[in-house]
Short mmCIF file of C-alpha atoms in Angstrom, two decimals:
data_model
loop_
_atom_site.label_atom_id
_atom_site.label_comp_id
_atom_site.label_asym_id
_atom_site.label_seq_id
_atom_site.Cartn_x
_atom_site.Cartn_y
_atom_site.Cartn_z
CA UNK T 8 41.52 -65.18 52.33
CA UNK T 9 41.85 -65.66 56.38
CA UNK T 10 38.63 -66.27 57.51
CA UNK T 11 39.38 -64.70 61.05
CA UNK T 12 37.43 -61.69 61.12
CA UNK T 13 39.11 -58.66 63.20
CA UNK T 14 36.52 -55.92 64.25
CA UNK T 15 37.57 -52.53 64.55
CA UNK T 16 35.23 -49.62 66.43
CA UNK T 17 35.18 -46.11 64.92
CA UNK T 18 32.96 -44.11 67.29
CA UNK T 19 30.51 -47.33 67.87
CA UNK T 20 29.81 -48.64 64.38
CA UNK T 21 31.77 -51.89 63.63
CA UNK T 22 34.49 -51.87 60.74
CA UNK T 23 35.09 -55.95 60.19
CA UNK T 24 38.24 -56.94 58.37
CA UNK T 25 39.74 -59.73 57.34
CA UNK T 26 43.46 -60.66 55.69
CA UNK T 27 44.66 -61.77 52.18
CA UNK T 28 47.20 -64.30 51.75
CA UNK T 29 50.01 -61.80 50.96
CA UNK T 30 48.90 -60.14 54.71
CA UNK T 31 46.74 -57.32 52.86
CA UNK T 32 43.45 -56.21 54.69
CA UNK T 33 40.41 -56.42 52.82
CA UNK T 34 37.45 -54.55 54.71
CA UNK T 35 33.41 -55.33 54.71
CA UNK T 36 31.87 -52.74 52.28
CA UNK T 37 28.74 -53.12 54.02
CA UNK T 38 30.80 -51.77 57.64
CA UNK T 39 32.71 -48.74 55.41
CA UNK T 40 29.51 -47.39 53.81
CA UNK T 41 27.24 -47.30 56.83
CA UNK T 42 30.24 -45.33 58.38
CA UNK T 43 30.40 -43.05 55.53
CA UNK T 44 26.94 -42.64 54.96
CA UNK T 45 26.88 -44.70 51.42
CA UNK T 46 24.96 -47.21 49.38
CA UNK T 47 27.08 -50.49 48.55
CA UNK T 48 25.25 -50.84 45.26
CA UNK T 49 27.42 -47.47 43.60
CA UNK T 50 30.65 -48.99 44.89
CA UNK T 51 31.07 -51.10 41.13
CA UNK T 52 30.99 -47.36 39.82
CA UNK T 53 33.92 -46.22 41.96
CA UNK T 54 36.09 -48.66 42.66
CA UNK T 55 38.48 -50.46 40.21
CA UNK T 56 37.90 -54.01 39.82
CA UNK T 57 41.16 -54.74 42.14
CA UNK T 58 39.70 -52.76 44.91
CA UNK T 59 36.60 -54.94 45.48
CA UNK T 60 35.26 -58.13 45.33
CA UNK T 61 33.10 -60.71 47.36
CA UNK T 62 33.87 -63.05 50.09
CA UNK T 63 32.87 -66.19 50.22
CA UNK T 64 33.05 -67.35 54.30
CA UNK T 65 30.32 -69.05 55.89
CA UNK T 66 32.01 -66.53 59.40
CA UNK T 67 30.34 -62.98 57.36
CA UNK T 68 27.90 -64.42 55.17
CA UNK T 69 24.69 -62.16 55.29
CA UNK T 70 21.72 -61.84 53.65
CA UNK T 71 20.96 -65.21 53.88
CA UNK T 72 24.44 -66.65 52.87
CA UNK T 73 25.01 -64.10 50.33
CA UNK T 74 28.79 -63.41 50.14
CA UNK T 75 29.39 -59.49 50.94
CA UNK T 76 31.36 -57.51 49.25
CA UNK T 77 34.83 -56.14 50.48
CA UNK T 78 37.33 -53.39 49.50
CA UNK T 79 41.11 -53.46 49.76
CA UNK T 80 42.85 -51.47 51.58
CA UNK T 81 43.67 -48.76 48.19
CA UNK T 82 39.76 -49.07 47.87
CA UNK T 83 38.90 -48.06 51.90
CA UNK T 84 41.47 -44.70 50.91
CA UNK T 85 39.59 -44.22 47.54
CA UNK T 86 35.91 -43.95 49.40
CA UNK T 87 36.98 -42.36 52.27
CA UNK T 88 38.73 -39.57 50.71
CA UNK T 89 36.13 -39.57 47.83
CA UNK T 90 32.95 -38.66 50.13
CA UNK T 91 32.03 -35.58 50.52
CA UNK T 92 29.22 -36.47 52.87
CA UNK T 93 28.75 -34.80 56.34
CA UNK T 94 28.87 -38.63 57.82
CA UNK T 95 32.54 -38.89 55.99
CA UNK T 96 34.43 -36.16 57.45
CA UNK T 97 35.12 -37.32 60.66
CA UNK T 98 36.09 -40.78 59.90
CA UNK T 99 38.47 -38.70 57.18
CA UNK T 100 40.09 -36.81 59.68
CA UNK T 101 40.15 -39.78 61.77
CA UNK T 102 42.00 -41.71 59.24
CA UNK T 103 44.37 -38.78 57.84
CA UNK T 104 45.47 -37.17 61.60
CA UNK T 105 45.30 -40.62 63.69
CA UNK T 106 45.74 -43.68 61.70
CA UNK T 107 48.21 -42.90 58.89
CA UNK T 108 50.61 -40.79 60.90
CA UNK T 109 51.01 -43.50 63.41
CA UNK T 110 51.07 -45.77 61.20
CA UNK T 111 54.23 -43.85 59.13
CA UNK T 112 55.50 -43.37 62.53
CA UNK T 113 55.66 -47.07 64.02
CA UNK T 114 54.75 -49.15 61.39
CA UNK T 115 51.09 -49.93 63.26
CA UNK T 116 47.99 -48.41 64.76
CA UNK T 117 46.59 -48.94 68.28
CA UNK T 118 43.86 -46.92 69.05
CA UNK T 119 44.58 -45.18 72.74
CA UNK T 120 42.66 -43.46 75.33
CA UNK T 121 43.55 -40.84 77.47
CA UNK T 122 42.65 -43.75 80.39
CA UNK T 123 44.99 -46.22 79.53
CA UNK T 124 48.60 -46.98 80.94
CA UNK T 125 51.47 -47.41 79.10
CA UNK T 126 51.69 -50.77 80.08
CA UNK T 127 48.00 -51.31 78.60
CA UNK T 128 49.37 -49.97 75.27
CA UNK T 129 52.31 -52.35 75.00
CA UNK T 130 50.54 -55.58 76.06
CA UNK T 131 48.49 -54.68 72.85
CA UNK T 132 51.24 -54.04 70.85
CA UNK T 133 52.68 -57.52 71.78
#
């Protein structure tokens, strides 16, 4: 596991990731269910045991040192798609209409604002 943490921002709350070995993102369960409005503790219930597991990095440790638990990439789909919670829908929407399409379309995401330039856009996609 990389223990370089990326943060992501979906409307304010923080969505930390970090990478496999083979390049696959593996995503802070802790981050996903406060988005969608869950408890961590079901997640065992849910998910198959290749969708989550802990992390052991002294970078995310919480709880006093407790290694948190994080979902693959399959496993972020699974919950996300799964709630039916008021919370859920719009990071659903946001992850059906925004972040898959672009991603099908050029093989990334880079979340845009109206504001920026095209040459904003690019330097992140460099």
């Amino acid at each position: 596991m990389n223990n370089e943490i990326q943060k992501f921002d979906f409307k304010g709350a923080p969505l930390r990731t970090l990478t496999d070995k083979a390049g696959e993102p593996w995503f802070v369960a802790k981050d996903v269910c406060d988005i969608l409005g869950t408890d961590t503790r079901d997640l065992h219930k849910i998910l198959e045991s290749d969708e989550i597991t802990n992390v052991d990095s002294i970078h995310i440790a919480q709880n006093g040192g407790k290694a948190p638990l994080i979902i693959s990439e399959p496993g972020l789909y699974r919950l996300v798609m799964k709630s039916r919670k008021p919370e859920a829908k719009e990071f659903q929407r946001w992850v059906t209409h925004e972040v898959l399409p672009q991603i099908r379309k050029t093989g990334g995401y880079i979340p845009t604002s109206e504001s920026d330039s095209d040459e904003d856009i690019m330097a992140r996609a460099v």
